[in-house]
CSV table of C-alpha atoms in Angstrom, one decimal:
chain,number,residue,atom,x,y,z
A,21,MET,CA,20.8,28.5,62.6
A,22,ASP,CA,20.8,26.3,59.5
A,23,TYR,CA,17.2,26.3,58.3
A,24,ILE,CA,15.8,23.4,56.5
A,25,SER,CA,14.2,24.0,53.3
A,26,VAL,CA,12.0,21.3,51.3
A,27,ALA,CA,11.5,21.2,47.7
A,28,ILE,CA,8.4,19.5,46.3
A,29,ASP,CA,8.5,19.7,42.8
A,30,GLY,CA,6.2,18.0,39.9
A,31,PRO,CA,3.1,18.1,37.3
A,32,SER,CA,0.0,19.6,37.6
A,33,GLY,CA,-2.6,17.9,39.8
A,34,ALA,CA,-0.4,15.9,41.1
A,35,GLY,CA,-1.6,16.7,44.7
A,36,LYS,CA,2.2,18.7,46.3
A,37,SER,CA,-0.2,21.3,47.2
A,38,THR,CA,-2.5,20.2,49.6
A,39,VAL,CA,-0.1,17.0,50.5
A,40,ALA,CA,2.2,19.9,50.9
A,41,ARG,CA,0.7,22.3,53.0
A,42,ALA,CA,-0.6,19.2,55.7
A,43,ALA,CA,3.2,18.1,55.5
A,44,ALA,CA,4.3,21.5,56.1
A,45,ALA,CA,1.5,22.1,59.5
A,46,GLN,CA,2.4,18.0,61.2
A,47,LEU,CA,6.3,19.5,61.0
A,48,GLY,CA,5.5,23.9,62.1
A,49,TYR,CA,7.4,24.6,58.5
A,50,VAL,CA,6.3,27.1,56.5
A,51,TYR,CA,4.5,26.4,53.1
A,52,VAL,CA,5.2,28.0,50.0
A,53,ASP,CA,3.3,27.5,47.3
A,54,THR,CA,5.4,28.8,43.9
A,55,GLY,CA,2.6,28.3,41.8
A,56,ALA,CA,0.1,30.7,43.5
A,57,MET,CA,2.6,33.1,42.6
A,58,TYR,CA,2.5,32.5,38.8
A,59,ARG,CA,-1.1,31.8,39.2
A,60,ALA,CA,-1.8,35.7,40.8
A,61,ILE,CA,0.5,37.0,37.9
A,62,GLY,CA,-1.2,35.6,35.3
A,63,LEU,CA,-4.7,36.5,37.2
A,64,ALA,CA,-3.5,40.5,36.2
A,65,VAL,CA,-2.1,39.7,32.5
A,66,CYS,CA,-6.0,38.2,31.8
A,67,ARG,CA,-7.5,41.4,34.0
A,68,LYS,CA,-5.5,43.6,31.6
A,69,GLY,CA,-6.3,42.2,28.3
A,70,ILE,CA,-2.7,41.0,27.5
A,71,SER,CA,-2.6,37.7,25.7
A,72,GLY,CA,-0.9,34.2,27.8
A,73,ASP,CA,1.8,34.8,24.3
A,74,ASP,CA,2.2,38.1,24.4
A,75,THR,CA,5.7,38.0,25.2
A,76,ALA,CA,6.0,41.9,25.7
A,77,GLY,CA,2.8,42.8,27.2
A,78,ILE,CA,3.3,40.6,29.7
A,79,VAL,CA,7.1,42.1,30.7
A,80,SER,CA,5.6,45.1,30.7
A,81,ILE,CA,3.2,45.3,33.7
A,82,LEU,CA,6.0,43.4,36.0
A,83,PRO,CA,7.1,47.0,37.1
A,84,GLU,CA,3.1,47.6,38.1
A,85,ILE,CA,3.5,43.7,40.3
A,86,THR,CA,3.4,43.7,44.2
A,87,LEU,CA,2.8,40.4,45.4
A,88,SER,CA,2.5,39.3,49.0
A,89,ILE,CA,1.9,36.1,50.8
A,90,THR,CA,0.4,36.7,54.1
A,91,TYR,CA,-0.6,33.4,56.5
A,92,GLN,CA,-4.5,34.1,58.2
A,93,ASN,CA,-4.9,30.7,60.2
A,94,GLY,CA,-2.0,28.1,58.7
A,95,ALA,CA,-3.5,29.2,55.3
A,96,GLN,CA,-2.0,30.8,52.8
A,97,HIS,CA,-3.1,33.8,50.8
A,98,ILE,CA,-1.4,35.7,48.1
A,99,LEU,CA,-2.8,39.3,47.6
A,100,LEU,CA,-1.9,41.2,44.2
A,101,CYS,CA,-1.2,44.9,44.6
A,102,GLY,CA,-2.6,44.3,48.2
A,103,GLU,CA,-5.1,42.4,46.9
A,104,ASP,CA,-6.3,38.9,48.7
A,105,VAL,CA,-6.7,36.9,45.3
A,106,SER,CA,-6.5,33.1,46.5
A,107,GLU,CA,-9.6,32.0,45.3
A,108,ALA,CA,-9.3,34.2,42.3
A,109,ILE,CA,-6.6,32.8,40.9
A,110,ARG,CA,-8.7,29.0,41.2
A,111,THR,CA,-10.0,28.6,37.8
A,112,PRO,CA,-8.7,26.9,34.1
A,113,GLU,CA,-8.2,30.2,32.6
A,114,ILE,CA,-6.2,30.8,34.8
A,115,ALA,CA,-4.4,28.4,34.7
A,116,LYS,CA,-3.4,27.9,31.5
A,117,TYR,CA,-2.0,31.9,32.0
A,118,ALA,CA,0.0,30.9,35.0
A,119,SER,CA,1.4,28.2,32.3
A,120,GLN,CA,2.1,30.4,29.7
A,121,VAL,CA,4.0,33.7,32.4
A,122,SER,CA,5.9,30.7,33.5
A,123,ALA,CA,8.2,30.2,30.8
A,124,VAL,CA,9.1,33.9,30.1
A,125,PRO,CA,11.8,34.3,31.3
A,126,GLU,CA,11.5,37.4,33.5
A,127,VAL,CA,8.3,36.3,35.0
A,128,ARG,CA,10.4,33.4,36.7
A,129,GLN,CA,13.6,36.0,37.3
A,130,PHE,CA,10.8,38.3,39.1
A,131,LEU,CA,10.2,36.3,41.5
A,132,LEU,CA,13.0,34.6,41.6
A,133,ASP,CA,14.5,36.6,44.6
A,134,THR,CA,11.7,36.4,46.2
A,135,GLN,CA,11.0,32.8,46.8
A,136,ARG,CA,14.8,32.2,48.2
A,137,ASP,CA,14.7,34.5,50.5
A,138,MET,CA,11.6,33.3,52.0
A,139,ALA,CA,14.3,29.5,52.5
A,140,LYS,CA,16.0,32.5,54.5
A,141,ASN,CA,13.8,33.1,57.0
A,142,GLY,CA,12.6,29.7,58.5
A,143,ASN,CA,12.1,26.1,57.9
A,144,ILE,CA,10.1,26.1,54.7
A,145,LEU,CA,8.5,23.7,52.3
A,146,MET,CA,7.9,25.0,49.0
A,147,ASP,CA,6.6,23.6,46.3
A,148,GLY,CA,6.1,24.0,42.8
A,149,ARG,CA,7.6,23.0,38.7
A,150,ASP,CA,11.5,23.5,39.7
A,151,ILE,CA,11.6,23.9,43.2
A,152,GLY,CA,14.9,21.7,43.6
A,153,THR,CA,16.5,21.9,40.0
A,154,VAL,CA,16.5,25.8,40.1
A,155,ILE,CA,15.0,28.0,43.2
A,156,LEU,CA,16.6,26.2,45.8
A,157,PRO,CA,19.2,23.6,44.0
A,158,ASP,CA,20.4,22.8,47.6
A,159,ALA,CA,17.9,21.9,50.0
A,160,PRO,CA,18.7,18.9,51.8
A,161,VAL,CA,15.2,17.3,51.4
A,162,LYS,CA,13.6,16.9,47.4
A,163,ILE,CA,10.5,15.1,46.7
A,164,PHE,CA,9.2,14.9,43.1
A,165,LEU,CA,5.4,13.9,43.5
A,166,THR,CA,3.5,12.4,40.4
A,167,ALA,CA,0.6,10.6,39.2
A,168,SER,CA,-0.7,9.6,36.4
A,169,ALA,CA,-2.6,11.8,33.8
A,170,GLU,CA,-5.2,9.9,34.7
A,171,ALA,CA,-5.7,9.9,38.6
A,172,ARG,CA,-4.7,13.8,38.0
A,173,ALA,CA,-7.4,14.0,35.9
A,174,GLN,CA,-9.9,12.2,37.5
A,175,ARG,CA,-8.4,14.3,41.1
A,176,ARG,CA,-8.7,17.8,39.3
A,177,PHE,CA,-12.5,16.8,37.8
A,178,LEU,CA,-14.0,16.2,41.5
A,179,GLU,CA,-13.0,18.9,43.1
A,180,LEU,CA,-13.4,21.3,39.9
A,181,ARG,CA,-17.1,19.6,40.3
A,182,GLU,CA,-17.5,20.7,44.1
A,183,LYS,CA,-16.5,23.8,42.8
A,184,GLY,CA,-19.9,24.2,40.5
A,185,GLN,CA,-17.9,24.5,37.5
A,186,GLN,CA,-19.5,22.8,34.4
A,187,VAL,CA,-16.5,20.5,33.4
A,188,THR,CA,-16.1,16.7,32.0
A,189,LEU,CA,-13.3,14.5,32.4
A,190,ASP,CA,-12.0,14.5,28.9
A,191,GLU,CA,-11.7,18.3,29.3
A,192,VAL,CA,-10.0,18.4,31.7
A,193,LEU,CA,-7.6,15.8,31.1
A,194,ARG,CA,-6.6,17.1,28.0
A,195,ASP,CA,-6.5,20.2,29.9
A,196,ILE,CA,-2.9,18.3,32.0
A,197,ARG,CA,-2.1,16.8,28.9
A,198,GLN,CA,-1.4,20.2,27.1
A,199,ARG,CA,-0.2,21.5,31.0
A,200,ASP,CA,2.0,19.3,31.3
A,201,HIS,CA,3.8,19.0,28.1
A,202,LYS,CA,4.4,22.9,28.2
A,203,ASP,CA,5.9,22.5,31.2
A,204,MET,CA,8.1,19.5,30.1
A,205,THR,CA,9.7,21.3,27.1
A,206,ARG,CA,9.5,25.0,27.8
A,207,ALA,CA,13.0,26.8,27.3
A,208,VAL,CA,13.4,27.8,30.9
A,209,ALA,CA,13.7,25.9,34.1
A,210,PRO,CA,12.2,22.0,32.4
A,211,LEU,CA,9.7,20.5,34.7
A,212,ARG,CA,11.8,17.2,35.5
A,213,GLN,CA,12.8,15.6,38.5
A,214,ALA,CA,16.1,16.7,40.0
A,215,GLU,CA,19.0,13.9,40.1
A,216,ASP,CA,19.0,13.8,44.0
A,217,ALA,CA,15.4,14.1,44.7
A,218,VAL,CA,12.7,11.2,45.6
A,219,LEU,CA,9.7,9.8,43.6
A,220,LEU,CA,6.7,10.0,44.2
A,221,ASP,CA,3.8,8.5,43.2
A,222,THR,CA,0.2,8.6,44.4
A,223,SER,CA,-1.6,7.8,41.4
A,224,ASP,CA,-2.9,4.2,43.5
A,225,ILE,CA,-2.4,5.7,46.6
A,226,THR,CA,-4.7,8.0,49.3
A,227,LEU,CA,-4.7,11.5,50.1
A,228,GLU,CA,-3.5,10.7,53.6
A,229,GLN,CA,-1.3,8.2,53.0
A,230,SER,CA,0.3,10.8,50.3
A,231,ILE,CA,1.3,12.7,53.2
A,232,GLU,CA,3.0,10.0,55.4
A,233,ALA,CA,5.1,9.1,52.5
A,234,VAL,CA,6.4,12.5,52.4
A,235,LEU,CA,6.3,13.0,56.0
A,236,ARG,CA,8.7,10.7,56.2
A,237,ILE,CA,10.9,11.3,53.0
A,238,ILE,CA,11.3,13.9,54.9
A,239,ARG,CA,11.9,12.7,57.7
A,240,GLU,CA,15.4,10.3,56.7
A,241,LYS,CA,15.6,13.0,54.9
A,242,THR,CA,16.5,15.1,57.8
A,243,GLU,CA,18.2,12.5,59.8
A,244,GLU,CA,20.6,11.7,57.5
A,245,ASN,CA,21.7,15.5,56.9
A,246,SER,CA,21.8,16.1,60.8
């Protein structure tokens, strides 16, 4: 049986996870948040007291790390060595660690087979930075979901404030621009739009409109390939 893989890439704060999760739920696909995997490794590195730019230190602890994904009531939970760290990984500090560890080739290779295997066992919708270019280059549906840095910063700022984190809009915007630069200029699997990906800019549309747009693209592409 041929399963359908949907690859959604885009910069930090573009709303990929929220949109992808909702679209997958409506389609009955399995949603895979690859960013959560990098965040989990970043959390492990942080907890070990290893600097995010200490490549040798990061690589040295990979054999100690086990990652798994479970689904509870349709929501993805990431387990780090058996511990549910789904909430612990959602902080600005761990986001920075995630960006740093994701630039390490050994980390990407560590996760590559796990991510590809997920696509062999069912219809999936996977989001990240290099899904359509590296992880699932043959996916029949590829979407590059983006938004302006200012729009992404405003969304992330409101999200963090709702969680009680004391941040300023300027700080969030600066972090997003720094993350964009790192993601687009890293030597290994830099963030870029796949040649056959559909560009979707959500700067001036609502979350609901973004979800509908993704669903429309998926349906059109799957019909083309059927």
